[in-house]
C-alpha cells in the first residue's frame, strides 16, 4: 500500500506498508491498510494505491533479528549512540554523515537511500523515490512469538514488528552491511540501527516529536552492484521466520 497527498511540486509520501499473506486474509489486510492510510499522523491522503500480487516464485526464509533497546535521554545522545554503532559495524564517518543528511532532509522519501559504506556516495538510481524494501512478510507463528516478547516495550507493536521485518530482510541481503532508520511519523521518536551481526537495536529519542523528517538508509558493501540490491530488496519474496532455537 502506498498513500500520498498532492502538493504543488510533488506528491508527499504519507504511508506505506507491505506483507506476504495467505489469499484468505486479503480482505482484512486491505481494510487494515486503507484505514491506516486514512488516519495517518503524517496527514490526510488523496491517493491510496493498493497492489495485490500472487507470488509464483520461490519464497526465501530469513531469520528475525534479535531486538534490543538503548534508552537515550536526548536527541544528541541518541545520534551519538547511532553513530558509534554504525562505526563499529564498519561504516565510515563519511557514509554515516551522508546518511544523517538524508534522514534529516525536509522531504522524506517513499523508499530508502542506499549509501556506499565507505565513500558515502548515494547509489539509488531514483533519488526522490529511493529503493523500497518490499516483497516481505512475517510468518504468523513468528509474529505471535515476537508480539509476546515485545509486550513490555513502550511503542506500537505493529510499528516495531513491521520495522523488524523490513530490517530482517535488508540484513539478509549479502550486499548490505547495516541499516539506520528514523521514523518519518511525527509522533514516533524511536529509531533503530540494524545489522545481521548485531541485530535490531532500537534507539529512543532519536528525533524531536513533531518532526516530519525521517526515513531509511541501507549501507552497501563497497563495489556492490546497485541493480542486484534493488532486485533483492524489491522483487525477491522473503518470509521472516524464526528457527526453533529462537523460540
Ligand atoms: C516507521 O515509521 O516505519 C519506522 C518505525 C521504526 C520503529 C522503531 C522501533 O520502535 O522499533
Ligand atoms: Mg512512516
PDB file of C-alpha atoms in Angstrom, residues 95-202:
ATOM      1  CA  UNK A  95      28.946   7.421   4.980  1.00  0.00           C
ATOM      2  CA  UNK A  96      27.254   7.861   8.371  1.00  0.00           C
ATOM      3  CA  UNK A  97      27.221  11.661   7.956  1.00  0.00           C
ATOM      4  CA  UNK A  98      25.802  11.273   4.477  1.00  0.00           C
ATOM      5  CA  UNK A  99      23.034   9.081   5.964  1.00  0.00           C
ATOM      6  CA  UNK A 100      22.130  11.657   8.619  1.00  0.00           C
ATOM      7  CA  UNK A 101      21.911  14.249   5.840  1.00  0.00           C
ATOM      8  CA  UNK A 102      19.291  12.103   4.062  1.00  0.00           C
ATOM      9  CA  UNK A 103      17.372  11.327   7.263  1.00  0.00           C
ATOM     10  CA  UNK A 104      17.205  14.949   8.333  1.00  0.00           C
ATOM     11  CA  UNK A 105      16.117  16.313   4.937  1.00  0.00           C
ATOM     12  CA  UNK A 106      12.773  18.128   4.940  1.00  0.00           C
ATOM     13  CA  UNK A 107      11.034  15.848   2.452  1.00  0.00           C
ATOM     14  CA  UNK A 108      11.077  12.167   3.357  1.00  0.00           C
ATOM     15  CA  UNK A 109      11.273   9.516   0.630  1.00  0.00           C
ATOM     16  CA  UNK A 110       8.912   6.625  -0.088  1.00  0.00           C
ATOM     17  CA  UNK A 111      11.841   4.242  -0.284  1.00  0.00           C
ATOM     18  CA  UNK A 112      15.278   4.107   1.293  1.00  0.00           C
ATOM     19  CA  UNK A 113      18.548   5.614   0.268  1.00  0.00           C
ATOM     20  CA  UNK A 114      21.408   3.185  -0.403  1.00  0.00           C
ATOM     21  CA  UNK A 115      24.822   4.548   0.504  1.00  0.00           C
ATOM     22  CA  UNK A 116      28.281   3.146  -0.190  1.00  0.00           C
ATOM     23  CA  UNK A 117      29.526   2.226   3.314  1.00  0.00           C
ATOM     24  CA  UNK A 118      32.985   3.635   2.598  1.00  0.00           C
ATOM     25  CA  UNK A 119      32.693   6.581   0.194  1.00  0.00           C
ATOM     26  CA  UNK A 120      29.287   7.804   1.442  1.00  0.00           C
ATOM     27  CA  UNK A 121      28.077   8.100  -2.160  1.00  0.00           C
ATOM     28  CA  UNK A 122      24.352   7.604  -2.743  1.00  0.00           C
ATOM     29  CA  UNK A 123      23.713   4.722  -5.128  1.00  0.00           C
ATOM     30  CA  UNK A 124      19.948   4.549  -5.671  1.00  0.00           C
ATOM     31  CA  UNK A 125      19.012   5.317  -9.296  1.00  0.00           C
ATOM     32  CA  UNK A 126      15.945   7.414  -8.378  1.00  0.00           C
ATOM     33  CA  UNK A 127      16.987   9.733  -5.542  1.00  0.00           C
ATOM     34  CA  UNK A 128      13.453  11.045  -4.947  1.00  0.00           C
ATOM     35  CA  UNK A 129      11.835   7.631  -4.568  1.00  0.00           C
ATOM     36  CA  UNK A 130      14.732   5.564  -3.261  1.00  0.00           C
ATOM     37  CA  UNK A 131      14.634   1.769  -3.051  1.00  0.00           C
ATOM     38  CA  UNK A 132      11.697   0.297  -1.192  1.00  0.00           C
ATOM     39  CA  UNK A 133      12.250  -2.947   0.732  1.00  0.00           C
ATOM     40  CA  UNK A 134       9.181  -4.847  -0.365  1.00  0.00           C
ATOM     41  CA  UNK A 135       8.022  -8.445  -1.008  1.00  0.00           C
ATOM     42  CA  UNK A 136       8.479  -9.372   2.629  1.00  0.00           C
ATOM     43  CA  UNK A 137       6.276 -10.900   5.242  1.00  0.00           C
ATOM     44  CA  UNK A 138       6.406 -12.351   8.702  1.00  0.00           C
ATOM     45  CA  UNK A 139       5.271 -15.904   9.306  1.00  0.00           C
ATOM     46  CA  UNK A 140       2.231 -15.928  11.681  1.00  0.00           C
ATOM     47  CA  UNK A 141       3.792 -18.062  14.487  1.00  0.00           C
ATOM     48  CA  UNK A 142       6.953 -15.944  14.421  1.00  0.00           C
ATOM     49  CA  UNK A 143       4.806 -12.801  14.535  1.00  0.00           C
ATOM     50  CA  UNK A 144       2.870 -14.113  17.541  1.00  0.00           C
ATOM     51  CA  UNK A 145       6.092 -15.043  19.388  1.00  0.00           C
ATOM     52  CA  UNK A 146       7.662 -11.638  18.725  1.00  0.00           C
ATOM     53  CA  UNK A 147       4.451  -9.827  19.709  1.00  0.00           C
ATOM     54  CA  UNK A 148       4.595 -11.613  23.087  1.00  0.00           C
ATOM     55  CA  UNK A 149       8.270 -10.828  23.531  1.00  0.00           C
ATOM     56  CA  UNK A 150       7.832  -7.071  22.909  1.00  0.00           C
ATOM     57  CA  UNK A 151       4.704  -6.606  25.005  1.00  0.00           C
ATOM     58  CA  UNK A 152       6.651  -4.747  27.692  1.00  0.00           C
ATOM     59  CA  UNK A 153       8.343  -2.321  25.284  1.00  0.00           C
ATOM     60  CA  UNK A 154       6.771   1.100  25.052  1.00  0.00           C
ATOM     61  CA  UNK A 155       5.944   1.666  21.400  1.00  0.00           C
ATOM     62  CA  UNK A 156       3.416   0.419  18.893  1.00  0.00           C
ATOM     63  CA  UNK A 157       3.873  -3.329  18.442  1.00  0.00           C
ATOM     64  CA  UNK A 158       2.654  -3.125  14.809  1.00  0.00           C
ATOM     65  CA  UNK A 159       5.252  -0.444  14.064  1.00  0.00           C
ATOM     66  CA  UNK A 160       8.025  -2.418  15.760  1.00  0.00           C
ATOM     67  CA  UNK A 161       7.143  -5.726  14.075  1.00  0.00           C
ATOM     68  CA  UNK A 162       6.803  -4.205  10.615  1.00  0.00           C
ATOM     69  CA  UNK A 163      10.109  -2.369  11.030  1.00  0.00           C
ATOM     70  CA  UNK A 164      11.751  -5.552  12.327  1.00  0.00           C
ATOM     71  CA  UNK A 165      10.516  -7.481   9.283  1.00  0.00           C
ATOM     72  CA  UNK A 166      11.972  -4.864   6.940  1.00  0.00           C
ATOM     73  CA  UNK A 167      15.277  -4.746   8.844  1.00  0.00           C
ATOM     74  CA  UNK A 168      15.498  -8.555   8.845  1.00  0.00           C
ATOM     75  CA  UNK A 169      15.017  -8.787   5.069  1.00  0.00           C
ATOM     76  CA  UNK A 170      17.500  -5.967   4.497  1.00  0.00           C
ATOM     77  CA  UNK A 171      20.067  -7.611   6.807  1.00  0.00           C
ATOM     78  CA  UNK A 172      19.668 -10.878   4.897  1.00  0.00           C
ATOM     79  CA  UNK A 173      20.912  -9.183   1.710  1.00  0.00           C
ATOM     80  CA  UNK A 174      24.581 -10.189   1.412  1.00  0.00           C
ATOM     81  CA  UNK A 175      25.480  -6.816  -0.145  1.00  0.00           C
ATOM     82  CA  UNK A 176      24.139  -4.741   2.768  1.00  0.00           C
ATOM     83  CA  UNK A 177      26.274  -4.205   5.889  1.00  0.00           C
ATOM     84  CA  UNK A 178      23.901  -2.161   8.054  1.00  0.00           C
ATOM     85  CA  UNK A 179      20.781  -0.024   8.151  1.00  0.00           C
ATOM     86  CA  UNK A 180      19.666   3.069  10.045  1.00  0.00           C
ATOM     87  CA  UNK A 181      16.038   4.147  10.346  1.00  0.00           C
ATOM     88  CA  UNK A 182      14.341   7.155  11.867  1.00  0.00           C
ATOM     89  CA  UNK A 183      10.562   7.067  11.622  1.00  0.00           C
ATOM     90  CA  UNK A 184       9.016   9.753   9.458  1.00  0.00           C
ATOM     91  CA  UNK A 185       5.891   9.724  11.648  1.00  0.00           C
ATOM     92  CA  UNK A 186       5.839  12.983  13.650  1.00  0.00           C
ATOM     93  CA  UNK A 187       4.765  11.292  16.886  1.00  0.00           C
ATOM     94  CA  UNK A 188       7.215   8.340  16.765  1.00  0.00           C
ATOM     95  CA  UNK A 189      10.624   9.183  18.169  1.00  0.00           C
ATOM     96  CA  UNK A 190      12.305   5.752  18.404  1.00  0.00           C
ATOM     97  CA  UNK A 191      14.614   4.740  15.570  1.00  0.00           C
ATOM     98  CA  UNK A 192      16.977   1.830  15.048  1.00  0.00           C
ATOM     99  CA  UNK A 193      20.306   0.682  13.721  1.00  0.00           C
ATOM    100  CA  UNK A 194      20.434  -2.897  12.439  1.00  0.00           C
ATOM    101  CA  UNK A 195      22.833  -5.422  11.006  1.00  0.00           C
ATOM    102  CA  UNK A 196      22.999  -9.158  10.530  1.00  0.00           C
ATOM    103  CA  UNK A 197      25.816  -9.324  13.097  1.00  0.00           C
ATOM    104  CA  UNK A 198      24.421  -7.045  15.818  1.00  0.00           C
ATOM    105  CA  UNK A 199      20.658  -7.428  15.393  1.00  0.00           C
ATOM    106  CA  UNK A 200      17.916  -4.803  15.606  1.00  0.00           C
ATOM    107  CA  UNK A 201      18.992  -2.089  18.047  1.00  0.00           C
ATOM    108  CA  UNK A 202      16.216   0.344  18.938  1.00  0.00           C
TER     109      UNK A 202
END
